[in-house]
mmCIF file of C-alpha atoms in Angstrom:
data_model
loop_
_atom_site.group_PDB
_atom_site.id
_atom_site.type_symbol
_atom_site.label_atom_id
_atom_site.label_comp_id
_atom_site.label_asym_id
_atom_site.label_seq_id
_atom_site.Cartn_x
_atom_site.Cartn_y
_atom_site.Cartn_z
ATOM 1 C CA UNK A 9 22.667 -5.320 21.072
ATOM 2 C CA UNK A 10 23.540 -8.629 19.396
ATOM 3 C CA UNK A 11 22.383 -9.280 15.801
ATOM 4 C CA UNK A 12 20.086 -12.052 17.043
ATOM 5 C CA UNK A 13 18.505 -9.768 19.636
ATOM 6 C CA UNK A 14 18.109 -6.982 17.099
ATOM 7 C CA UNK A 15 16.444 -9.389 14.674
ATOM 8 C CA UNK A 16 14.078 -10.635 17.363
ATOM 9 C CA UNK A 17 13.201 -7.062 18.304
ATOM 10 C CA UNK A 18 12.513 -6.189 14.657
ATOM 11 C CA UNK A 19 10.384 -9.298 14.267
ATOM 12 C CA UNK A 20 8.346 -8.416 17.348
ATOM 13 C CA UNK A 21 7.800 -4.858 16.074
ATOM 14 C CA UNK A 22 6.608 -6.248 12.741
ATOM 15 C CA UNK A 23 4.299 -8.655 14.552
ATOM 16 C CA UNK A 24 2.842 -5.814 16.625
ATOM 17 C CA UNK A 25 2.297 -3.674 13.522
ATOM 18 C CA UNK A 26 0.631 -6.522 11.649
ATOM 19 C CA UNK A 27 -1.824 -7.147 14.484
ATOM 20 C CA UNK A 28 -2.425 -3.434 14.997
ATOM 21 C CA UNK A 29 -3.271 -3.057 11.304
ATOM 22 C CA UNK A 30 -5.678 -5.987 11.462
ATOM 23 C CA UNK A 31 -7.436 -4.665 14.567
ATOM 24 C CA UNK A 32 -7.562 -1.063 13.326
ATOM 25 C CA UNK A 33 -9.077 -2.294 10.049
ATOM 26 C CA UNK A 34 -11.668 -4.443 11.806
ATOM 27 C CA UNK A 35 -12.743 -2.054 14.562
ATOM 28 C CA UNK A 36 -11.302 1.379 13.849
ATOM 29 C CA UNK A 37 -8.422 3.177 15.507
ATOM 30 C CA UNK A 38 -10.459 4.366 18.488
ATOM 31 C CA UNK A 39 -12.151 0.993 18.864
ATOM 32 C CA UNK A 40 -8.924 -0.778 19.788
ATOM 33 C CA UNK A 41 -6.965 -0.472 23.018
ATOM 34 C CA UNK A 42 -3.265 -0.967 23.617
ATOM 35 C CA UNK A 43 -4.059 -3.943 25.853
ATOM 36 C CA UNK A 44 -5.892 -5.667 22.991
ATOM 37 C CA UNK A 45 -2.982 -5.197 20.617
ATOM 38 C CA UNK A 46 -0.671 -6.571 23.277
ATOM 39 C CA UNK A 47 -2.908 -9.590 23.843
ATOM 40 C CA UNK A 48 -2.897 -10.308 20.101
ATOM 41 C CA UNK A 49 0.893 -10.693 20.149
ATOM 42 C CA UNK A 50 1.138 -12.334 23.546
ATOM 43 C CA UNK A 51 2.579 -9.475 25.621
ATOM 44 C CA UNK A 52 1.095 -7.095 28.150
ATOM 45 C CA UNK A 53 -0.291 -3.799 26.951
ATOM 46 C CA UNK A 54 2.339 -1.825 28.888
ATOM 47 C CA UNK A 55 4.993 -4.052 27.307
ATOM 48 C CA UNK A 56 4.143 -2.482 23.951
ATOM 49 C CA UNK A 57 5.675 0.758 25.153
ATOM 50 C CA UNK A 58 9.107 -0.850 24.870
ATOM 51 C CA UNK A 59 8.483 -0.859 21.115
ATOM 52 C CA UNK A 60 6.145 2.068 20.454
ATOM 53 C CA UNK A 61 5.239 5.259 22.276
ATOM 54 C CA UNK A 62 1.553 4.452 21.801
ATOM 55 C CA UNK A 63 -1.195 3.800 19.262
ATOM 56 C CA UNK A 64 -0.487 7.052 17.424
ATOM 57 C CA UNK A 65 3.096 5.940 16.822
ATOM 58 C CA UNK A 66 1.898 2.563 15.518
ATOM 59 C CA UNK A 67 -0.511 4.217 13.108
ATOM 60 C CA UNK A 68 2.181 6.581 11.847
ATOM 61 C CA UNK A 69 4.656 3.751 11.310
ATOM 62 C CA UNK A 70 2.033 1.702 9.487
ATOM 63 C CA UNK A 71 1.023 4.427 7.041
ATOM 64 C CA UNK A 72 4.376 6.124 6.539
ATOM 65 C CA UNK A 73 6.040 2.720 6.389
ATOM 66 C CA UNK A 74 3.836 1.271 3.650
ATOM 67 C CA UNK A 75 4.187 4.474 1.600
ATOM 68 C CA UNK A 76 7.978 4.228 1.861
ATOM 69 C CA UNK A 77 7.897 0.541 1.006
ATOM 70 C CA UNK A 78 5.794 1.057 -2.111
ATOM 71 C CA UNK A 79 7.999 3.910 -3.335
ATOM 72 C CA UNK A 80 11.234 2.001 -2.686
ATOM 73 C CA UNK A 81 9.804 -1.088 -4.361
ATOM 74 C CA UNK A 82 8.675 0.934 -7.362
ATOM 75 C CA UNK A 83 12.112 2.475 -7.779
ATOM 76 C CA UNK A 84 13.741 -0.942 -7.523
ATOM 77 C CA UNK A 85 11.438 -2.441 -10.158
ATOM 78 C CA UNK A 86 12.116 0.438 -12.531
ATOM 79 C CA UNK A 87 15.873 0.053 -12.042
ATOM 80 C CA UNK A 88 15.707 -3.694 -12.643
ATOM 81 C CA UNK A 89 13.063 -3.676 -15.347
ATOM 82 C CA UNK A 90 15.357 -3.296 -18.333
ATOM 83 C CA UNK A 91 14.843 -1.130 -21.382
ATOM 84 C CA UNK A 92 11.288 -2.227 -22.190
ATOM 85 C CA UNK A 93 8.682 0.149 -20.695
ATOM 86 C CA UNK A 94 6.106 -2.632 -21.008
ATOM 87 C CA UNK A 95 8.228 -4.940 -18.836
ATOM 88 C CA UNK A 96 8.680 -2.173 -16.277
ATOM 89 C CA UNK A 97 4.929 -1.544 -16.157
ATOM 90 C CA UNK A 98 4.323 -5.277 -15.676
ATOM 91 C CA UNK A 99 6.803 -5.268 -12.793
ATOM 92 C CA UNK A 100 5.169 -2.240 -11.177
ATOM 93 C CA UNK A 101 1.780 -3.909 -11.457
ATOM 94 C CA UNK A 102 3.041 -7.158 -9.952
ATOM 95 C CA UNK A 103 4.481 -5.294 -6.973
ATOM 96 C CA UNK A 104 1.346 -3.266 -6.303
ATOM 97 C CA UNK A 105 -0.913 -6.287 -6.771
ATOM 98 C CA UNK A 106 1.126 -8.184 -4.170
ATOM 99 C CA UNK A 107 0.503 -5.290 -1.787
ATOM 100 C CA UNK A 108 -3.203 -5.113 -2.648
ATOM 101 C CA UNK A 109 -3.737 -8.823 -2.048
ATOM 102 C CA UNK A 110 -1.449 -9.344 0.949
ATOM 103 C CA UNK A 111 -1.893 -6.096 2.903
ATOM 104 C CA UNK A 112 -5.631 -5.483 2.699
ATOM 105 C CA UNK A 113 -5.904 -4.245 6.295
ATOM 106 C CA UNK A 114 -3.406 -1.468 5.530
ATOM 107 C CA UNK A 115 -5.571 -0.258 2.646
ATOM 108 C CA UNK A 116 -8.574 -0.053 4.961
ATOM 109 C CA UNK A 117 -6.574 1.682 7.696
ATOM 110 C CA UNK A 118 -5.224 4.231 5.222
ATOM 111 C CA UNK A 119 -8.692 5.013 3.877
ATOM 112 C CA UNK A 120 -10.234 5.428 7.325
ATOM 113 C CA UNK A 121 -7.479 6.744 9.549
ATOM 114 C CA UNK A 122 -5.072 8.880 7.499
ATOM 115 C CA UNK A 123 -6.562 12.093 8.902
ATOM 116 C CA UNK A 124 -5.719 10.929 12.437
ATOM 117 C CA UNK A 125 -1.983 11.226 11.789
ATOM 118 C CA UNK A 126 -0.054 14.222 13.013
ATOM 119 C CA UNK A 127 0.198 16.865 10.311
ATOM 120 C CA UNK A 128 3.889 16.172 9.691
ATOM 121 C CA UNK A 129 3.283 12.439 9.255
ATOM 122 C CA UNK A 130 0.266 13.034 7.041
ATOM 123 C CA UNK A 131 2.279 15.372 4.815
ATOM 124 C CA UNK A 132 5.039 12.767 4.622
ATOM 125 C CA UNK A 133 2.569 10.107 3.485
ATOM 126 C CA UNK A 134 1.140 12.431 0.821
ATOM 127 C CA UNK A 135 4.635 13.365 -0.387
ATOM 128 C CA UNK A 136 5.649 9.720 -0.714
ATOM 129 C CA UNK A 137 2.429 8.881 -2.508
ATOM 130 C CA UNK A 138 2.887 11.695 -5.026
ATOM 131 C CA UNK A 139 6.394 10.455 -5.788
ATOM 132 C CA UNK A 140 5.061 6.928 -6.233
ATOM 133 C CA UNK A 141 2.364 8.120 -8.633
ATOM 134 C CA UNK A 142 4.896 10.040 -10.714
ATOM 135 C CA UNK A 143 7.038 6.910 -11.106
ATOM 136 C CA UNK A 144 4.053 5.217 -12.713
ATOM 137 C CA UNK A 145 3.084 8.236 -14.813
ATOM 138 C CA UNK A 146 6.528 8.319 -16.406
ATOM 139 C CA UNK A 147 6.334 4.637 -17.311
ATOM 140 C CA UNK A 148 2.753 4.839 -18.621
ATOM 141 C CA UNK A 149 3.714 7.792 -20.838
ATOM 142 C CA UNK A 150 6.490 5.659 -22.335
ATOM 143 C CA UNK A 151 4.200 2.681 -22.897
ATOM 144 C CA UNK A 152 1.448 4.884 -24.388
ATOM 145 C CA UNK A 153 3.197 7.917 -25.876
ATOM 146 C CA UNK A 154 -0.025 9.031 -27.569
ATOM 147 C CA UNK A 155 -1.630 9.780 -24.204
ATOM 148 C CA UNK A 156 -1.027 13.107 -22.490
ATOM 149 C CA UNK A 157 0.666 13.283 -19.119
ATOM 150 C CA UNK A 158 -2.605 14.450 -17.578
ATOM 151 C CA UNK A 159 -4.462 11.456 -19.021
ATOM 152 C CA UNK A 160 -1.732 9.087 -17.875
ATOM 153 C CA UNK A 161 -1.835 10.488 -14.350
ATOM 154 C CA UNK A 162 -5.620 10.112 -14.223
ATOM 155 C CA UNK A 163 -5.257 6.524 -15.443
ATOM 156 C CA UNK A 164 -2.679 5.747 -12.752
ATOM 157 C CA UNK A 165 -5.011 7.025 -10.028
ATOM 158 C CA UNK A 166 -7.885 5.027 -11.519
ATOM 159 C CA UNK A 167 -5.803 1.848 -11.632
ATOM 160 C CA UNK A 168 -4.769 2.353 -8.017
ATOM 161 C CA UNK A 169 -8.464 2.624 -7.175
ATOM 162 C CA UNK A 170 -9.083 -0.644 -9.002
ATOM 163 C CA UNK A 171 -6.218 -2.508 -7.357
ATOM 164 C CA UNK A 172 -6.858 -1.068 -3.907
ATOM 165 C CA UNK A 173 -10.480 -2.230 -3.991
ATOM 166 C CA UNK A 174 -9.385 -5.652 -2.709
ATOM 167 C CA UNK A 175 -10.721 -5.120 0.848
ATOM 168 C CA UNK A 176 -14.208 -4.832 -0.710
ATOM 169 C CA UNK A 177 -14.099 -7.899 -2.956
ATOM 170 C CA UNK A 178 -16.125 -10.104 -0.635
ATOM 171 C CA UNK A 179 -15.462 -13.257 1.302
ATOM 172 C CA UNK A 180 -12.254 -15.140 0.380
ATOM 173 C CA UNK A 181 -14.202 -18.231 -0.657
ATOM 174 C CA UNK A 182 -16.256 -16.195 -3.129
ATOM 175 C CA UNK A 183 -13.165 -15.107 -5.066
ATOM 176 C CA UNK A 184 -10.694 -16.890 -7.342
ATOM 177 C CA UNK A 185 -7.522 -18.195 -5.729
ATOM 178 C CA UNK A 186 -4.681 -15.781 -5.109
ATOM 179 C CA UNK A 187 -2.815 -16.598 -8.309
ATOM 180 C CA UNK A 188 -5.933 -16.297 -10.448
ATOM 181 C CA UNK A 189 -6.938 -13.069 -8.703
ATOM 182 C CA UNK A 190 -3.499 -11.548 -9.256
ATOM 183 C CA UNK A 191 -3.630 -12.446 -12.950
ATOM 184 C CA UNK A 192 -7.133 -10.989 -13.276
ATOM 185 C CA UNK A 193 -6.135 -7.722 -11.613
ATOM 186 C CA UNK A 194 -3.081 -7.527 -13.872
ATOM 187 C CA UNK A 195 -5.203 -7.937 -17.005
ATOM 188 C CA UNK A 196 -7.782 -5.419 -15.815
ATOM 189 C CA UNK A 197 -5.105 -2.846 -15.046
ATOM 190 C CA UNK A 198 -3.396 -3.289 -18.419
ATOM 191 C CA UNK A 199 -6.780 -2.886 -20.088
ATOM 192 C CA UNK A 200 -7.342 0.367 -18.223
ATOM 193 C CA UNK A 201 -3.959 1.693 -19.333
ATOM 194 C CA UNK A 202 -4.618 0.688 -22.932
ATOM 195 C CA UNK A 203 -7.877 2.625 -22.804
ATOM 196 C CA UNK A 204 -6.039 5.840 -22.016
ATOM 197 C CA UNK A 205 -4.475 5.783 -25.475
ATOM 198 C CA UNK A 206 -7.632 4.730 -27.352
ATOM 199 C CA UNK A 207 -9.469 7.186 -29.571
ATOM 200 C CA UNK A 208 -12.878 8.179 -28.175
ATOM 201 C CA UNK A 209 -15.853 6.762 -30.037
ATOM 202 C CA UNK A 210 -17.548 9.060 -32.559
ATOM 203 C CA UNK A 211 -20.188 11.206 -30.919
ATOM 204 C CA UNK A 212 -18.888 10.471 -27.409
#
């Protein structure tokens, strides 16, 4: 296979996955047929089988793939972040916020359809996610050494819940622009992490 053909094939697979994610998010996994996914990318339903064995394979590649991408991206940001834990945390936040704003359908598909994966694929997703969380926990503990590891882990999960709420933020026109929204999410997340190290109020 020539490099150009391989690139075209990869591009078509990515196009199929993007449309599958959008349709699964809008109508649910069982509410979408192979023919509809094919129509969305301009090929026949049966033509999809040159790229994927079926809908189950698409779902697995979507959810395992995004988990791998987040983990790899997190490791890269930590490696390139320098010696300042604060700079590394900023980089991790920027990467996850990009995902939360640009891949909203994947968040919805994960929330609704994870249990439809084969057990092996579901375990793989969970394993990747745990590794991703622990990357963050290590950095948060360095930024806020007064917080326990348990508190830091709880804060990381809470921040993920905050950032991954983007599919529920309403109509695009009702929100700030993308740049403003990214900056707002960044500030909110940093505030949540600062709270983990704060002393509880008297009588609380």
